[in-house]
CSV table of C-alpha atoms in Angstrom, one decimal:
chain,number,residue,atom,x,y,z
A,1,UNK,CA,4.3,-11.7,15.5
A,2,UNK,CA,2.6,-8.3,15.1
A,3,UNK,CA,-0.8,-9.9,14.5
A,4,UNK,CA,-0.7,-11.2,18.1
A,5,UNK,CA,0.1,-7.6,19.3
A,6,UNK,CA,-2.8,-6.3,17.2
A,7,UNK,CA,-5.2,-8.9,18.7
A,8,UNK,CA,-4.1,-8.1,22.2
A,9,UNK,CA,-4.4,-4.3,21.8
A,10,UNK,CA,-8.0,-4.6,20.5
A,11,UNK,CA,-8.9,-7.1,23.2
A,12,UNK,CA,-7.5,-4.7,25.8
A,13,UNK,CA,-9.5,-1.8,24.4
A,14,UNK,CA,-12.7,-3.9,24.4
A,15,UNK,CA,-12.1,-5.0,28.0
A,16,UNK,CA,-11.8,-1.4,29.1
A,17,UNK,CA,-15.1,-0.5,27.5
A,18,UNK,CA,-16.8,-3.5,29.0
A,19,UNK,CA,-15.6,-2.6,32.4
A,20,UNK,CA,-17.1,0.9,32.2
A,21,UNK,CA,-20.1,1.3,34.5
A,22,UNK,CA,-22.6,1.8,31.7
A,23,UNK,CA,-25.6,4.0,32.6
A,24,UNK,CA,-23.9,5.2,35.8
A,25,UNK,CA,-20.8,6.4,33.8
A,26,UNK,CA,-19.8,9.9,34.8
A,27,UNK,CA,-18.2,12.4,32.4
A,28,UNK,CA,-14.8,12.3,34.2
A,29,UNK,CA,-14.9,8.5,34.2
A,30,UNK,CA,-15.6,8.5,30.5
A,31,UNK,CA,-12.6,10.8,29.9
A,32,UNK,CA,-10.3,8.3,31.7
A,33,UNK,CA,-11.9,5.4,29.8
A,34,UNK,CA,-11.5,7.1,26.5
A,35,UNK,CA,-7.9,8.0,27.2
A,36,UNK,CA,-7.1,4.3,28.0
A,37,UNK,CA,-8.9,3.1,25.0
A,38,UNK,CA,-7.1,5.6,22.8
A,39,UNK,CA,-3.8,4.3,24.0
A,40,UNK,CA,-4.6,0.7,22.9
A,41,UNK,CA,-6.1,1.9,19.6
A,42,UNK,CA,-2.8,3.7,18.9
A,43,UNK,CA,-1.0,0.4,19.6
A,44,UNK,CA,-3.2,-1.4,17.2
A,45,UNK,CA,-2.4,1.2,14.5
A,46,UNK,CA,1.3,0.7,15.1
A,47,UNK,CA,0.8,-3.1,14.8
A,48,UNK,CA,-1.2,-2.7,11.6
A,49,UNK,CA,1.6,-0.5,10.2
A,50,UNK,CA,4.3,-3.0,11.0
A,51,UNK,CA,2.4,-5.9,9.4
A,52,UNK,CA,1.8,-3.8,6.3
A,53,UNK,CA,5.5,-2.9,6.2
A,54,UNK,CA,6.6,-6.5,6.5
A,55,UNK,CA,4.2,-7.7,3.8
A,56,UNK,CA,4.1,-4.8,1.3
A,57,UNK,CA,6.3,-1.9,2.2
A,58,UNK,CA,5.1,1.6,2.6
A,59,UNK,CA,1.6,3.1,2.9
A,60,UNK,CA,1.5,4.4,-0.7
A,61,UNK,CA,2.3,0.9,-2.0
A,62,UNK,CA,-0.5,-0.6,0.1
A,63,UNK,CA,-3.0,2.0,-1.0
A,64,UNK,CA,-2.1,1.6,-4.7
A,65,UNK,CA,-2.5,-2.2,-4.4
A,66,UNK,CA,-5.8,-1.9,-2.7
A,67,UNK,CA,-7.1,0.6,-5.2
A,68,UNK,CA,-5.9,-1.5,-8.1
A,69,UNK,CA,-7.7,-4.5,-6.6
A,70,UNK,CA,-10.9,-2.5,-6.4
A,71,UNK,CA,-11.2,-0.4,-9.5
A,72,UNK,CA,-14.4,1.5,-9.9
A,73,UNK,CA,-15.5,0.8,-6.3
A,74,UNK,CA,-16.3,3.5,-3.7
A,75,UNK,CA,-13.8,3.0,-0.9
A,76,UNK,CA,-14.4,4.7,2.5
A,77,UNK,CA,-11.9,6.8,4.3
A,78,UNK,CA,-12.0,4.2,7.1
A,79,UNK,CA,-11.0,1.4,4.7
A,80,UNK,CA,-8.2,3.5,3.3
A,81,UNK,CA,-6.9,4.5,6.7
A,82,UNK,CA,-6.9,0.9,7.8
A,83,UNK,CA,-5.0,-0.1,4.7
A,84,UNK,CA,-2.4,2.6,5.0
A,85,UNK,CA,-2.2,2.3,8.8
A,86,UNK,CA,-1.1,5.9,9.1
A,87,UNK,CA,-3.0,9.2,9.8
A,88,UNK,CA,-1.6,10.9,6.7
A,89,UNK,CA,-3.1,8.4,4.3
A,90,UNK,CA,-4.8,11.2,2.2
A,91,UNK,CA,-1.3,12.6,1.4
A,92,UNK,CA,-0.3,9.3,0.0
A,93,UNK,CA,-3.4,9.4,-2.3
A,94,UNK,CA,-2.4,12.9,-3.5
A,95,UNK,CA,1.0,11.4,-4.4
A,96,UNK,CA,-0.7,8.6,-6.4
A,97,UNK,CA,-2.7,11.3,-8.3
A,98,UNK,CA,0.6,13.1,-9.1
A,99,UNK,CA,1.9,9.9,-10.7
A,100,UNK,CA,-1.1,9.8,-12.9
A,101,UNK,CA,-3.7,7.7,-11.2
A,102,UNK,CA,-7.2,9.0,-11.6
A,103,UNK,CA,-8.6,8.8,-8.1
A,104,UNK,CA,-11.7,10.9,-7.5
A,105,UNK,CA,-13.4,11.9,-4.3
A,106,UNK,CA,-17.1,11.1,-4.3
A,107,UNK,CA,-18.8,14.0,-2.6
A,108,UNK,CA,-17.5,16.4,0.0
A,109,UNK,CA,-16.6,16.2,3.7
A,110,UNK,CA,-14.3,14.0,5.7
A,111,UNK,CA,-16.5,10.9,5.1
A,112,UNK,CA,-16.6,11.1,1.3
A,113,UNK,CA,-15.4,7.9,-0.3
A,114,UNK,CA,-12.7,7.6,-3.0
A,115,UNK,CA,-12.8,5.7,-6.3
A,116,UNK,CA,-10.1,4.7,-8.8
A,117,UNK,CA,-11.7,5.3,-12.2
A,118,UNK,CA,-9.1,3.4,-14.3
A,119,UNK,CA,-7.8,-0.1,-14.1
A,120,UNK,CA,-4.2,0.8,-15.3
A,121,UNK,CA,-2.0,3.7,-16.4
A,122,UNK,CA,-1.6,4.5,-20.0
A,123,UNK,CA,1.6,3.0,-21.3
A,124,UNK,CA,3.1,6.4,-22.1
A,125,UNK,CA,2.5,7.5,-18.5
A,126,UNK,CA,3.7,4.2,-17.0
A,127,UNK,CA,7.0,4.4,-18.9
A,128,UNK,CA,7.6,8.2,-18.3
A,129,UNK,CA,10.5,9.7,-16.4
A,130,UNK,CA,8.1,11.2,-14.0
A,131,UNK,CA,6.8,7.8,-12.9
A,132,UNK,CA,10.4,6.6,-12.3
A,133,UNK,CA,11.3,9.7,-10.4
A,134,UNK,CA,8.2,9.4,-8.2
A,135,UNK,CA,9.5,6.2,-6.7
A,136,UNK,CA,11.6,7.0,-3.6
A,137,UNK,CA,12.4,5.7,-0.2
A,138,UNK,CA,12.4,2.2,1.2
A,139,UNK,CA,14.7,-0.7,0.1
A,140,UNK,CA,15.6,-1.5,-3.5
A,141,UNK,CA,13.1,-4.4,-3.4
A,142,UNK,CA,10.3,-2.1,-2.1
A,143,UNK,CA,11.0,0.5,-4.8
A,144,UNK,CA,11.1,-2.2,-7.5
A,145,UNK,CA,7.7,-3.8,-6.6
A,146,UNK,CA,6.1,-0.4,-6.2
A,147,UNK,CA,7.3,0.6,-9.7
A,148,UNK,CA,6.2,-2.7,-11.2
A,149,UNK,CA,2.8,-2.2,-9.6
A,150,UNK,CA,2.4,1.3,-11.0
A,151,UNK,CA,3.2,0.2,-14.6
A,152,UNK,CA,1.6,-3.3,-14.6
A,153,UNK,CA,0.7,-4.8,-17.1
A,154,UNK,CA,3.4,-3.0,-19.1
A,155,UNK,CA,7.0,-4.5,-18.9
A,156,UNK,CA,9.9,-2.6,-17.4
A,157,UNK,CA,13.3,-2.4,-19.1
A,158,UNK,CA,16.6,-3.2,-17.4
A,159,UNK,CA,17.5,0.5,-17.5
A,160,UNK,CA,14.3,1.5,-15.8
A,161,UNK,CA,14.6,-1.1,-13.1
A,162,UNK,CA,18.2,-0.2,-12.3
A,163,UNK,CA,17.3,3.4,-12.0
A,164,UNK,CA,14.4,2.6,-9.7
A,165,UNK,CA,16.4,0.2,-7.6
A,166,UNK,CA,19.5,2.5,-7.5
A,167,UNK,CA,21.7,-0.6,-7.4
A,168,UNK,CA,23.4,-2.8,-10.0
A,169,UNK,CA,22.2,-5.9,-8.2
A,170,UNK,CA,18.5,-5.2,-9.0
A,171,UNK,CA,18.1,-8.6,-10.7
A,172,UNK,CA,18.8,-10.3,-7.4
A,173,UNK,CA,16.1,-8.1,-5.8
A,174,UNK,CA,13.7,-9.1,-8.5
A,175,UNK,CA,14.4,-12.8,-7.8
A,176,UNK,CA,13.8,-12.3,-4.1
A,177,UNK,CA,10.4,-10.6,-4.9
A,178,UNK,CA,9.5,-13.7,-7.0
A,179,UNK,CA,10.5,-15.9,-4.2
A,180,UNK,CA,8.2,-13.9,-1.9
A,181,UNK,CA,5.3,-14.8,-4.2
A,182,UNK,CA,5.0,-11.8,-6.5
A,183,UNK,CA,4.0,-12.9,-10.0
A,184,UNK,CA,6.8,-11.3,-12.0
A,185,UNK,CA,7.5,-12.7,-15.5
A,186,UNK,CA,10.5,-12.4,-17.8
A,187,UNK,CA,11.0,-13.4,-21.4
A,188,UNK,CA,11.8,-16.9,-20.2
A,189,UNK,CA,8.2,-17.1,-18.8
A,190,UNK,CA,6.4,-15.4,-21.6
A,191,UNK,CA,7.8,-14.7,-25.1
A,192,UNK,CA,5.7,-11.5,-25.2
A,193,UNK,CA,7.9,-10.0,-22.6
A,194,UNK,CA,10.9,-8.4,-24.4
A,195,UNK,CA,14.3,-10.0,-23.5
A,196,UNK,CA,15.7,-8.5,-20.3
A,197,UNK,CA,12.4,-6.9,-19.3
A,198,UNK,CA,10.2,-7.8,-16.4
A,199,UNK,CA,6.5,-7.5,-15.9
A,200,UNK,CA,4.2,-7.9,-12.9
A,201,UNK,CA,1.5,-10.2,-14.3
A,202,UNK,CA,-1.2,-9.8,-11.6
A,203,UNK,CA,-1.7,-7.9,-8.4
A,204,UNK,CA,-1.5,-10.8,-6.0
A,205,UNK,CA,1.5,-11.9,-3.9
């Protein structure tokens, strides 16, 4: 389990720092200490990324879910980098903005926090061709859940879902997502959902 790998890498980094001679630490000694710590921190990032991939999929999906769970809140770069578990997390935020999410930067400089100013996309934006075309990479299931997360609480039609999944077996992928714990409803679950459509009811899995 990658959580065990994450725990070990952080413990190893801590042990290296604790073993440093403290006030007697010389510059060259600190360079060697920092290099060893950096190696273990890189391992911890890799472990974070693998857990994120197993549970959610890509970094953009993780960031979108985190922003949507914290609308209107100022989120630090450190939080967002942790969620994305990649160095290029800011690029994923730019991609979310291109889809239509209003994510503002609060201030200037590398430490400036970010804030999602809306709780959901307008229905017209959510159902647009641009939103469908923005979903790429990953497995059919990963593309489907990211798309449903983008447009929630609006329902998605069978045609939209097949285009996103890029496979005729997309219904099976949706069932697997439901089995994983995603709260996806059909017309059978809620008459307000049009027949054949699916909707992500809430943002928890």
